[in-house]
PDB file of C-alpha atoms and ligand atoms in Angstrom:
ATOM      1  CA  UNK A   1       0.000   0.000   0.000  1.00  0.00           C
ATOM      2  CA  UNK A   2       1.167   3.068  -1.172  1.00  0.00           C
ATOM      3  CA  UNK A   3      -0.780   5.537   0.160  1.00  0.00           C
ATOM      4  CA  UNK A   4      -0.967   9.428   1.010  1.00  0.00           C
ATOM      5  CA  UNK A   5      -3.207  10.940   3.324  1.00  0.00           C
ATOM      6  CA  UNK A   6      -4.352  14.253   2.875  1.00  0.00           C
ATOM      7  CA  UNK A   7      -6.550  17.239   4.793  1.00  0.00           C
ATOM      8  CA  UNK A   8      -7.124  20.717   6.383  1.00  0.00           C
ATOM      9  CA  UNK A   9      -4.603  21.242   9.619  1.00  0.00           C
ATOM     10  CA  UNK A  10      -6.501  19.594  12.009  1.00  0.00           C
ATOM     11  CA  UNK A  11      -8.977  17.407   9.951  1.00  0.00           C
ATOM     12  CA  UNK A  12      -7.328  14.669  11.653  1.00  0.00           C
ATOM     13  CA  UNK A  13      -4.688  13.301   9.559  1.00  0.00           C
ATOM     14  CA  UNK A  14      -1.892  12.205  12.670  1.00  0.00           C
ATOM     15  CA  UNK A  15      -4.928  10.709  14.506  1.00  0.00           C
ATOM     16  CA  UNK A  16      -6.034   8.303  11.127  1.00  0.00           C
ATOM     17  CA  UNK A  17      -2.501   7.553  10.236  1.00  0.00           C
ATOM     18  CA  UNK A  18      -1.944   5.453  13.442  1.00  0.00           C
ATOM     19  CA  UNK A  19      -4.889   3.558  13.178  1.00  0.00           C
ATOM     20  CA  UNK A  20      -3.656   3.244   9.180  1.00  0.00           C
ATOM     21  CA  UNK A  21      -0.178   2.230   9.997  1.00  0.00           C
ATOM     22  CA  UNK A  22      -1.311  -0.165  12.224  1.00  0.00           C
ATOM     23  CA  UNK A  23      -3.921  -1.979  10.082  1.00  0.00           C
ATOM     24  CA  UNK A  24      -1.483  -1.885   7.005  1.00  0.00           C
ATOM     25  CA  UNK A  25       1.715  -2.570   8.328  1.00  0.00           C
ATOM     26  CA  UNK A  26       3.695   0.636   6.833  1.00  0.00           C
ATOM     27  CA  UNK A  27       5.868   3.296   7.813  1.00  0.00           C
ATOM     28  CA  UNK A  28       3.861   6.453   8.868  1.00  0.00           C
ATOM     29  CA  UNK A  29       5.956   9.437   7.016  1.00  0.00           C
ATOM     30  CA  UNK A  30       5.243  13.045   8.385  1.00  0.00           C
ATOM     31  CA  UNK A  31       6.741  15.938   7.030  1.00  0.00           C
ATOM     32  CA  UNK A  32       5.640  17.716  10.288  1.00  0.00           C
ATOM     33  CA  UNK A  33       6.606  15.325  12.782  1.00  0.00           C
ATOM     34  CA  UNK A  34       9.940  15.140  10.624  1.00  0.00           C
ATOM     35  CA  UNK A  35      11.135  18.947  10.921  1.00  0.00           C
ATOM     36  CA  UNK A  36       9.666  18.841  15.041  1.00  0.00           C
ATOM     37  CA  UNK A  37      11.904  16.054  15.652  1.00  0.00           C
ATOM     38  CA  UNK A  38      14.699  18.252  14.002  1.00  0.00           C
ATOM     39  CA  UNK A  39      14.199  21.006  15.820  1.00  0.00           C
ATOM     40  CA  UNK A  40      14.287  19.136  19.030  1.00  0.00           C
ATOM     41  CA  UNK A  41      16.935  18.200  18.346  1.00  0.00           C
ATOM     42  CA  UNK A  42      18.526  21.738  17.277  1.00  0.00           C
ATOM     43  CA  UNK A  43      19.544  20.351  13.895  1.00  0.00           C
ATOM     44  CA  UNK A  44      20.516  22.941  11.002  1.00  0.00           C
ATOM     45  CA  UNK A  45      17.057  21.707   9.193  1.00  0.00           C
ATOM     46  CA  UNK A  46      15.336  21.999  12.484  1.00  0.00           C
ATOM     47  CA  UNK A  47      15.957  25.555  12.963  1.00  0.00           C
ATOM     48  CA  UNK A  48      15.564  26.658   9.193  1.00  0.00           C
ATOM     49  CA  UNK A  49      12.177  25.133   9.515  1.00  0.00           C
ATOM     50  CA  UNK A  50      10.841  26.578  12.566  1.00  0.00           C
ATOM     51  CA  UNK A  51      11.471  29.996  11.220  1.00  0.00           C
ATOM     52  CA  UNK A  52       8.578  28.712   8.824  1.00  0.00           C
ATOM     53  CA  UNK A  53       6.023  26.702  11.093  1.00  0.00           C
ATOM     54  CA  UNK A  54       6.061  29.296  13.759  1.00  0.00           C
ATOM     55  CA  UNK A  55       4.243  31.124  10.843  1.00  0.00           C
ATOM     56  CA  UNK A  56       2.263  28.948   9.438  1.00  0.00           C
ATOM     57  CA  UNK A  57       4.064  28.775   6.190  1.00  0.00           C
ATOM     58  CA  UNK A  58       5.555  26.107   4.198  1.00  0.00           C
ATOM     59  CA  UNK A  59       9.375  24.734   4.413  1.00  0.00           C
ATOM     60  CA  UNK A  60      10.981  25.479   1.473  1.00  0.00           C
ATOM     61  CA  UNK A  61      10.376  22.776  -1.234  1.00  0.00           C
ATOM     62  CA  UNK A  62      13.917  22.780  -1.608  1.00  0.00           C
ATOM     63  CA  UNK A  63      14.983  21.061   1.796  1.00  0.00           C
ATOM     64  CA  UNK A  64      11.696  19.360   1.887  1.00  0.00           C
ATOM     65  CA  UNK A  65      11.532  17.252  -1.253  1.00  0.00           C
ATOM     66  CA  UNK A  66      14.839  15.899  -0.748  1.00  0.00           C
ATOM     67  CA  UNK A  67      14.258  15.298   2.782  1.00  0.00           C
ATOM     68  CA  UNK A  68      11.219  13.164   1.429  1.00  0.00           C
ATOM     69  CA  UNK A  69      12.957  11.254  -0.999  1.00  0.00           C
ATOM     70  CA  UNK A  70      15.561  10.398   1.417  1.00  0.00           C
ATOM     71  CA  UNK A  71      13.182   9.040   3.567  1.00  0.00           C
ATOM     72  CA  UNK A  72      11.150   7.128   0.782  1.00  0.00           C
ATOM     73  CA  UNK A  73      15.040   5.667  -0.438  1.00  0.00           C
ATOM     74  CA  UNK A  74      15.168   3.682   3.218  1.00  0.00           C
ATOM     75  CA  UNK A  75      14.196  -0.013   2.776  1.00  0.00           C
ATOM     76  CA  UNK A  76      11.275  -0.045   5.213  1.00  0.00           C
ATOM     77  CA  UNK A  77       8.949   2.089   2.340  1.00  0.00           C
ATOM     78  CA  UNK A  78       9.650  -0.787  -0.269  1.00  0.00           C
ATOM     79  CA  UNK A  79       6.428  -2.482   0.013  1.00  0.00           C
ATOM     80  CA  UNK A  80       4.566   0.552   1.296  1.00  0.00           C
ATOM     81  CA  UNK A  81       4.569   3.560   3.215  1.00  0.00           C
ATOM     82  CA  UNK A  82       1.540   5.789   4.621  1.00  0.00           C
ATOM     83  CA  UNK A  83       2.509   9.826   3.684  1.00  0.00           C
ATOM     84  CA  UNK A  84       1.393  12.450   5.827  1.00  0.00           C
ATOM     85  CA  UNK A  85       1.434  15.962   5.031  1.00  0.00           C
ATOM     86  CA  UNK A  86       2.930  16.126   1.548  1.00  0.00           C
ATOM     87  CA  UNK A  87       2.979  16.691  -1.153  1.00  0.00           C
ATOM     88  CA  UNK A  88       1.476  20.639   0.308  1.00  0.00           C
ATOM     89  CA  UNK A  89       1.904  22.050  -3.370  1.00  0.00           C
ATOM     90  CA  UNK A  90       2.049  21.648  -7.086  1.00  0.00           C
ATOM     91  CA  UNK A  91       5.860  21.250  -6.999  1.00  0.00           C
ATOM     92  CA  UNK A  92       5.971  18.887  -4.249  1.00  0.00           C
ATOM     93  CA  UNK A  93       3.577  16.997  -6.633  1.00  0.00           C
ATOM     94  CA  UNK A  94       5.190  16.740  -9.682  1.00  0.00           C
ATOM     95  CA  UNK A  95       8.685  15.988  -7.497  1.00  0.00           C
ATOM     96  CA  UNK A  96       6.548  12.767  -5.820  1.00  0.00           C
ATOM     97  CA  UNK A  97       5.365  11.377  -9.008  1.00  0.00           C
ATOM     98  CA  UNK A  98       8.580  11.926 -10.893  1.00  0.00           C
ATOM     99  CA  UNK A  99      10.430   9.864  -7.772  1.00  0.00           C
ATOM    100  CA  UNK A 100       8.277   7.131  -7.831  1.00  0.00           C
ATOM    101  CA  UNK A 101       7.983   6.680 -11.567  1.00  0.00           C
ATOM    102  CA  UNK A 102      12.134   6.634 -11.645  1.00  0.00           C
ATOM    103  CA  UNK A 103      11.764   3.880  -9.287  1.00  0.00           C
ATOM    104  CA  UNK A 104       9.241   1.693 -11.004  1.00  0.00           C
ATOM    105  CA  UNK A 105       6.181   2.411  -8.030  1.00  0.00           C
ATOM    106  CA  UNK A 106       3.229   4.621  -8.197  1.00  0.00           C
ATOM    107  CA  UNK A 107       0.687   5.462  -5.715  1.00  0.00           C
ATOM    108  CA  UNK A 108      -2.840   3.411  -4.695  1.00  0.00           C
ATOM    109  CA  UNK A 109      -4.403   6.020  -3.186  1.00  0.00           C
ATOM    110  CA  UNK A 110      -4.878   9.276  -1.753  1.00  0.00           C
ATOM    111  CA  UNK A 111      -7.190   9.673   0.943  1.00  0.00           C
ATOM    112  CA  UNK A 112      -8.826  13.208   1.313  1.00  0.00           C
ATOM    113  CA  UNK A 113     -10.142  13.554   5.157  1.00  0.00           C
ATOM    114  CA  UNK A 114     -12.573  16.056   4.465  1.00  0.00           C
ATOM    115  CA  UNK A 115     -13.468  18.819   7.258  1.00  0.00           C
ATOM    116  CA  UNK A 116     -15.061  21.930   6.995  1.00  0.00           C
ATOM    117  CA  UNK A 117     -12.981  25.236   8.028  1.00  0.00           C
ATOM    118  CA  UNK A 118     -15.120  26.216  10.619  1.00  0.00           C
ATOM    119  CA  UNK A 119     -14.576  23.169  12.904  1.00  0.00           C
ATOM    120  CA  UNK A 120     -10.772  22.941  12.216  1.00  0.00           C
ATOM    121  CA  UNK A 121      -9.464  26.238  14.659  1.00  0.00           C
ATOM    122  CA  UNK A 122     -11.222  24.524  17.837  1.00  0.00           C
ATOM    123  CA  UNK A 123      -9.360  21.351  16.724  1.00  0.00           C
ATOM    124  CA  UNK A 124      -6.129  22.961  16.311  1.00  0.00           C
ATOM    125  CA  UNK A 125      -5.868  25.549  19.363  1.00  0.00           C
ATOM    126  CA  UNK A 126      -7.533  22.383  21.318  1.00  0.00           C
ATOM    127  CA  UNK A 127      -4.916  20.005  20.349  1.00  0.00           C
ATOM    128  CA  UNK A 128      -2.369  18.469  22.865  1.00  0.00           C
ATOM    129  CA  UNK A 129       0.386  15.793  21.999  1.00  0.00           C
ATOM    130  CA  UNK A 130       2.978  13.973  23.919  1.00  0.00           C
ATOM    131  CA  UNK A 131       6.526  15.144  22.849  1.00  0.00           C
ATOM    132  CA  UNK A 132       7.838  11.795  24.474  1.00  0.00           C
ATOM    133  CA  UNK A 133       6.140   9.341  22.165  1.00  0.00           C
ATOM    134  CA  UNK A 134       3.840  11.495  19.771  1.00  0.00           C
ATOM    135  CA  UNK A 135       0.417  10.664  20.900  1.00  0.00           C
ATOM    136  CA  UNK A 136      -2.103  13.494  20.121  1.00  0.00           C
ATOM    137  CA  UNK A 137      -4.732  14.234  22.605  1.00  0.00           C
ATOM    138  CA  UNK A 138      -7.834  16.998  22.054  1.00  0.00           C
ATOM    139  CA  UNK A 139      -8.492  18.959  25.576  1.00  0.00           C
ATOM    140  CA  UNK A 140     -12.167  18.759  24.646  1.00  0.00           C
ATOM    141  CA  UNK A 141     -13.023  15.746  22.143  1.00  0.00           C
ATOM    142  CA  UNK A 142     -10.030  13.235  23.368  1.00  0.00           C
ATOM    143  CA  UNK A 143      -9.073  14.414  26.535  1.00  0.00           C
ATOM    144  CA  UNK A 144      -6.276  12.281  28.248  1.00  0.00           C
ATOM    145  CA  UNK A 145      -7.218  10.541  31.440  1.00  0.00           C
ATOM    146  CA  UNK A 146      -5.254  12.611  33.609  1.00  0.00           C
ATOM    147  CA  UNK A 147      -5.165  16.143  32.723  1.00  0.00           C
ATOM    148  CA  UNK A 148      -2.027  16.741  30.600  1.00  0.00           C
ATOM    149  CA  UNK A 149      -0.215  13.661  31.028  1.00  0.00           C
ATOM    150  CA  UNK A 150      -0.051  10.956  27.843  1.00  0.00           C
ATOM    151  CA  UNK A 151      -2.187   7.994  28.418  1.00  0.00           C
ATOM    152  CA  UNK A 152       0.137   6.536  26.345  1.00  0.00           C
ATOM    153  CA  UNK A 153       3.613   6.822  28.379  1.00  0.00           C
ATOM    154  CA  UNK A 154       2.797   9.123  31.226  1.00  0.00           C
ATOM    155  CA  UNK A 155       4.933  12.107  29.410  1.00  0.00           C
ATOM    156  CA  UNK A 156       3.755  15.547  29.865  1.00  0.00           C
ATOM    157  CA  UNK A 157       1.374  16.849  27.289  1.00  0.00           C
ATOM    158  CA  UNK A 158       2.263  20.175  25.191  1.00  0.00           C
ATOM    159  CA  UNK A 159       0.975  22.198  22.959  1.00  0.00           C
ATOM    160  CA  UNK A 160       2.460  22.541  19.348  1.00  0.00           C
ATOM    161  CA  UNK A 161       4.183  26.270  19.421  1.00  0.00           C
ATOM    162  CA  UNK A 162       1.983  26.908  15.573  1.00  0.00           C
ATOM    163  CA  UNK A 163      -1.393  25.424  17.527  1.00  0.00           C
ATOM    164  CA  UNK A 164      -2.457  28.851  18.353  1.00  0.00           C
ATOM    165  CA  UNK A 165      -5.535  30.602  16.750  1.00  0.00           C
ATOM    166  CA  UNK A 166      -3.630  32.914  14.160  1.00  0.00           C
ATOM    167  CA  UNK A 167      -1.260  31.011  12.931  1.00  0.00           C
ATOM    168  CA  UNK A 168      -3.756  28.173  12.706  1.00  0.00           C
ATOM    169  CA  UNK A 169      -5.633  30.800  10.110  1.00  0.00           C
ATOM    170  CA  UNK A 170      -2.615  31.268   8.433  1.00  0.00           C
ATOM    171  CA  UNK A 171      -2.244  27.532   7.764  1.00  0.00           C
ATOM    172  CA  UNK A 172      -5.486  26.696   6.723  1.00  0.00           C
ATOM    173  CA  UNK A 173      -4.886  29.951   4.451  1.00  0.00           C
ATOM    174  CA  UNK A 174      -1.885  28.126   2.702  1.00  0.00           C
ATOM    175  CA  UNK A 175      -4.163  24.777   2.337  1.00  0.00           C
ATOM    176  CA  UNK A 176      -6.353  26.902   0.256  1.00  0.00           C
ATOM    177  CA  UNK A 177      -4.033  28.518  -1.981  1.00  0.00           C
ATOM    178  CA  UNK A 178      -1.490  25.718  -1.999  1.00  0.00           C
ATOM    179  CA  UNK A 179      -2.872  22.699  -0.555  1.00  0.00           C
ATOM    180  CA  UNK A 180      -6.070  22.394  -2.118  1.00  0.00           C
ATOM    181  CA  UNK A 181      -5.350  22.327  -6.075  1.00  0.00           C
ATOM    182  CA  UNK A 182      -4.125  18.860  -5.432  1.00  0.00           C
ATOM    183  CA  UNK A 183      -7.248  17.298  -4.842  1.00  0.00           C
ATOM    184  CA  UNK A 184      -7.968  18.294  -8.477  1.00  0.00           C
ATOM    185  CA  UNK A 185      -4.352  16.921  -9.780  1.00  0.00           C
ATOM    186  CA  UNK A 186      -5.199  13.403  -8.094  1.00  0.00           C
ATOM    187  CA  UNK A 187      -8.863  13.052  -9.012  1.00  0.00           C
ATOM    188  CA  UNK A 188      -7.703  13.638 -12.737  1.00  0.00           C
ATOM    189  CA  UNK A 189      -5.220  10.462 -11.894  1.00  0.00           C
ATOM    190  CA  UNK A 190      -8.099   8.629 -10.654  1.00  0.00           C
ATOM    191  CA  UNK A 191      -6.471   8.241  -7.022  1.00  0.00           C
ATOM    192  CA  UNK A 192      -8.451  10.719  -4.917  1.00  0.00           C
ATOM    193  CA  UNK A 193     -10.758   8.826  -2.237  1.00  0.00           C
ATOM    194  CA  UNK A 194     -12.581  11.778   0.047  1.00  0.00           C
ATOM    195  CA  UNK A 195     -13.755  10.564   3.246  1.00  0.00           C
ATOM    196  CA  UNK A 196     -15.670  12.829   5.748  1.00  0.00           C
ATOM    197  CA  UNK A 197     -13.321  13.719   8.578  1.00  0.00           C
ATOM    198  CA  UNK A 198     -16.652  15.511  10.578  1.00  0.00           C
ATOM    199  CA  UNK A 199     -17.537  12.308  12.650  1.00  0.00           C
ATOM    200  CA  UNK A 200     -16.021  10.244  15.633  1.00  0.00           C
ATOM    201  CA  UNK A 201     -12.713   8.955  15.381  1.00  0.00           C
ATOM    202  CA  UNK A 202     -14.068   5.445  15.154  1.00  0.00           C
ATOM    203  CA  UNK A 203     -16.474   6.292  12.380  1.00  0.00           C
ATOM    204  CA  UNK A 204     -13.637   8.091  10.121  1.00  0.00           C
ATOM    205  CA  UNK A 205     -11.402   5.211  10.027  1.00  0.00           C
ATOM    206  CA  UNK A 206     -14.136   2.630   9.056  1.00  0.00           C
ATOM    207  CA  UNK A 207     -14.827   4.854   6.030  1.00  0.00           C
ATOM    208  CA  UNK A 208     -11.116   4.915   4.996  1.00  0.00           C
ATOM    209  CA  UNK A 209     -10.885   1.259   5.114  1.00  0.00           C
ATOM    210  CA  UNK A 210     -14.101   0.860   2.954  1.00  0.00           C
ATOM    211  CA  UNK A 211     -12.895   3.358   0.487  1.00  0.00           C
ATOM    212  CA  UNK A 212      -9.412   1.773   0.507  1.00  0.00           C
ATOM    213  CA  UNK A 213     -11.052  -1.601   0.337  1.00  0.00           C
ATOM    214  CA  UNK A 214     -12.873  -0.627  -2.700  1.00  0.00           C
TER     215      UNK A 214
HETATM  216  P1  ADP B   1      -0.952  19.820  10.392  1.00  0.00           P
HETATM  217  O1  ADP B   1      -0.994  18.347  10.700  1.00  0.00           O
HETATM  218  O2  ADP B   1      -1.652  20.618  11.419  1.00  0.00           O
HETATM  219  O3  ADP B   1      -1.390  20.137   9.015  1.00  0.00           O
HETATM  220  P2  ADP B   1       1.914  19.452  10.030  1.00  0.00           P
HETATM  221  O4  ADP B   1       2.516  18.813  11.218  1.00  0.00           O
HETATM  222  O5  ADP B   1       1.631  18.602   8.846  1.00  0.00           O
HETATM  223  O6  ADP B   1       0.583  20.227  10.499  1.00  0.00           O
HETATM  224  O7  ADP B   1       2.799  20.666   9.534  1.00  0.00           O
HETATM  225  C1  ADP B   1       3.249  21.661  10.418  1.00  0.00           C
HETATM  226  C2  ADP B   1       4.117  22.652   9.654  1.00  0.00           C
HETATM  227  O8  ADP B   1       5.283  21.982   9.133  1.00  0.00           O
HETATM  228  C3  ADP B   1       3.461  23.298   8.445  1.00  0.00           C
HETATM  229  O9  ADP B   1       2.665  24.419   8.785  1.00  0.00           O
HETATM  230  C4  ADP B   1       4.705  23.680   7.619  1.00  0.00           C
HETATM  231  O10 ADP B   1       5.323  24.841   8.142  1.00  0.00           O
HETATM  232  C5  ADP B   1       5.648  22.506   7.857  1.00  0.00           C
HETATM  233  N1  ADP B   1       5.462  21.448   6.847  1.00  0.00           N
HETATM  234  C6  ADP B   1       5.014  20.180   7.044  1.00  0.00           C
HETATM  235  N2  ADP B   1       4.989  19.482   5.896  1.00  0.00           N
HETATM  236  C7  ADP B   1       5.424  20.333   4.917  1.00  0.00           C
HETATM  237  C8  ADP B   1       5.613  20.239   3.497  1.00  0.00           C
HETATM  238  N3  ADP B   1       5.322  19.106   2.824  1.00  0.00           N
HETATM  239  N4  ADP B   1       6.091  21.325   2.836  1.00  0.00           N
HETATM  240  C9  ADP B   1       6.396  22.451   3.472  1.00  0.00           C
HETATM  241  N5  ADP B   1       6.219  22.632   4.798  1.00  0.00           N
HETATM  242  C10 ADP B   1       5.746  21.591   5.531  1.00  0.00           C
HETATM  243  P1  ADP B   2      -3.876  16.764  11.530  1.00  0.00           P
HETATM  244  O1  ADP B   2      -2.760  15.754  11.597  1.00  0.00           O
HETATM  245  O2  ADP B   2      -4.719  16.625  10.299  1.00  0.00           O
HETATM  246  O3  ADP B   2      -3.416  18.180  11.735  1.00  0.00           O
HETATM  247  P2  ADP B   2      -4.735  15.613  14.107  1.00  0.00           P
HETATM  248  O4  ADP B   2      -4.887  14.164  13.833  1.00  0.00           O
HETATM  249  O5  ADP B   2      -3.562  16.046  14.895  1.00  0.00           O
HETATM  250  O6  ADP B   2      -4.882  16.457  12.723  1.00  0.00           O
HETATM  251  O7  ADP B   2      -6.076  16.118  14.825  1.00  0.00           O
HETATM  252  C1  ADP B   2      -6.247  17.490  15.208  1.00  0.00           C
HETATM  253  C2  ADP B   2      -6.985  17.556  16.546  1.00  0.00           C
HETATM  254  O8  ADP B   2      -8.342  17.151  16.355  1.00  0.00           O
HETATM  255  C3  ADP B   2      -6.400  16.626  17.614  1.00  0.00           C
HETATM  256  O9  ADP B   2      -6.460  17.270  18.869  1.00  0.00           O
HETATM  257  C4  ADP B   2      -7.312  15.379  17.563  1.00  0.00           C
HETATM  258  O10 ADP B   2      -7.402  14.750  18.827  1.00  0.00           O
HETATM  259  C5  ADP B   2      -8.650  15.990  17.138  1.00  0.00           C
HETATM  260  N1  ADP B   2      -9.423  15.078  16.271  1.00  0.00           N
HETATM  261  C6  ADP B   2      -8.940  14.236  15.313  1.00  0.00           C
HETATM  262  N2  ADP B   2      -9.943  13.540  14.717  1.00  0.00           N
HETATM  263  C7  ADP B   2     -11.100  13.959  15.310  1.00  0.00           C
HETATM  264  C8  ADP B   2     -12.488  13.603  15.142  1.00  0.00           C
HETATM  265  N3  ADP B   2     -12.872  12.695  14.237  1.00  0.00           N
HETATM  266  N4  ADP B   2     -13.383  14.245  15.924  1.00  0.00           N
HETATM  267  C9  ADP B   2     -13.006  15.182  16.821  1.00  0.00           C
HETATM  268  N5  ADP B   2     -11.729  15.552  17.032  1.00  0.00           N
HETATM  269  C10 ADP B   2     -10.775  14.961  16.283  1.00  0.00           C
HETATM  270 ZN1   ZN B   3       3.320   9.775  25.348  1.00  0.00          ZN
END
């Protein structure tokens, strides 16, 4: 399975890609989670990025296609690999496709979670994840079972430093202009398979394995 998973900030992407990683049995690539771990770790890329994300705008597609296609190049993506969070533009795109057709692979699917803008700022501004082992909590629609401590591994919860209302409108901003044209460049490939994001978590990911089943 060869799959990417795209979406609004917030429409729920991270929380579906576990559950998708899990069923499938592939690497779960994202972009995001890529350049956070960087920066925690005060790497060059790290710190180029968050000059970026702390605005809500995109990495430069220069650093961030190669960083892609180095990760794609490692052997655990050979039979499949779950992407998260790009391609975020035309460019990014048209880099994708021409990596994977040098190599012989294409993709199965694209999955569109589909929510509307006016639910996504609660989402994002509500949103709490574990720096220790990633899990994402919601303070209001997944709340942990202690407050701000990981279910998961006891770490302490945080919020994301871009989670806050403004640059939240920033970034679903950029999904408009940038983001969005792509649903249009994969339906015309046949790949794009929309699924409503607006429901319970349980309820989304039965829909993506129908469509995926298809
Ligand atoms: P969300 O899941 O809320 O959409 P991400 O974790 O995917 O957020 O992305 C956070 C930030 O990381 C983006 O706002 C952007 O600055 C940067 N980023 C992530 N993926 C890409 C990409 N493919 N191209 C450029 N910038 C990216
Ligand atoms: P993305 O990766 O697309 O930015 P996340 O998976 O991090 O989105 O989800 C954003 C926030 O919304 C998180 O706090 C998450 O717990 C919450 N969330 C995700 N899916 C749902 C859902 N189906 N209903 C309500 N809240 C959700
Ligand atoms: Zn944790």
């Amino acid at each position: 399975m060869k799959l990417l998973i795209m979406g609004r900030p917030g429409a729920g992407k991270g929380t579906q890609a576990v559950n998708i990683r899990e069923y499938y049995n592939i690497p779960h690539i994202s972009t995001g989670d890529i350049f956070r771990a960087n920066l925690k770790g005060q790497t060059k890329l790290g710190l180029l990025a968050k000059t970026y994300m702390d605005k809500g705008l995109l990495v430069p597609d220069s650093v961030t296609i190669d960083l892609v296609k180095d990760r794609l190049s490692q052997p655990d993506c050979k039979e499949g690999f779950l992407l998260d969070g790009f391609p975020r533009n035309l460019e990014q795109a048209k880099a994708l496709d021409e990596f994977l057709k040098s190599r012989n692979e294409s993709l199965d699917a694209v999955l569109d979670i589909d929510v509307k803008p006016e639910v996504l700022i609660d989402r994002i501004v509500g949103r709490r994840v574990c720096p220790t082992c990633g899990a994402t909590f919601h303070i209001k629609n997944n709340p942990p079972k202690v407050e701000g401590v990981c279910d998961k591994c006891g770490g302490k919860l945080i919020q994301r430093n871009d989670d806050t209302y403004e640059t939240a409108e920033n970034r679903l901003k950029v999904y408009d202009n940038q983001t969005a044209p792509l649903l249009d460049y994969y339906k015309n490939q046949h790949l794009l398979k929309t699924v409503n994001g607006d429901q319970d978590f349980a309820k989304v990911f039965e829909d993506i394995k129908k469509v995926l089943t298809k």
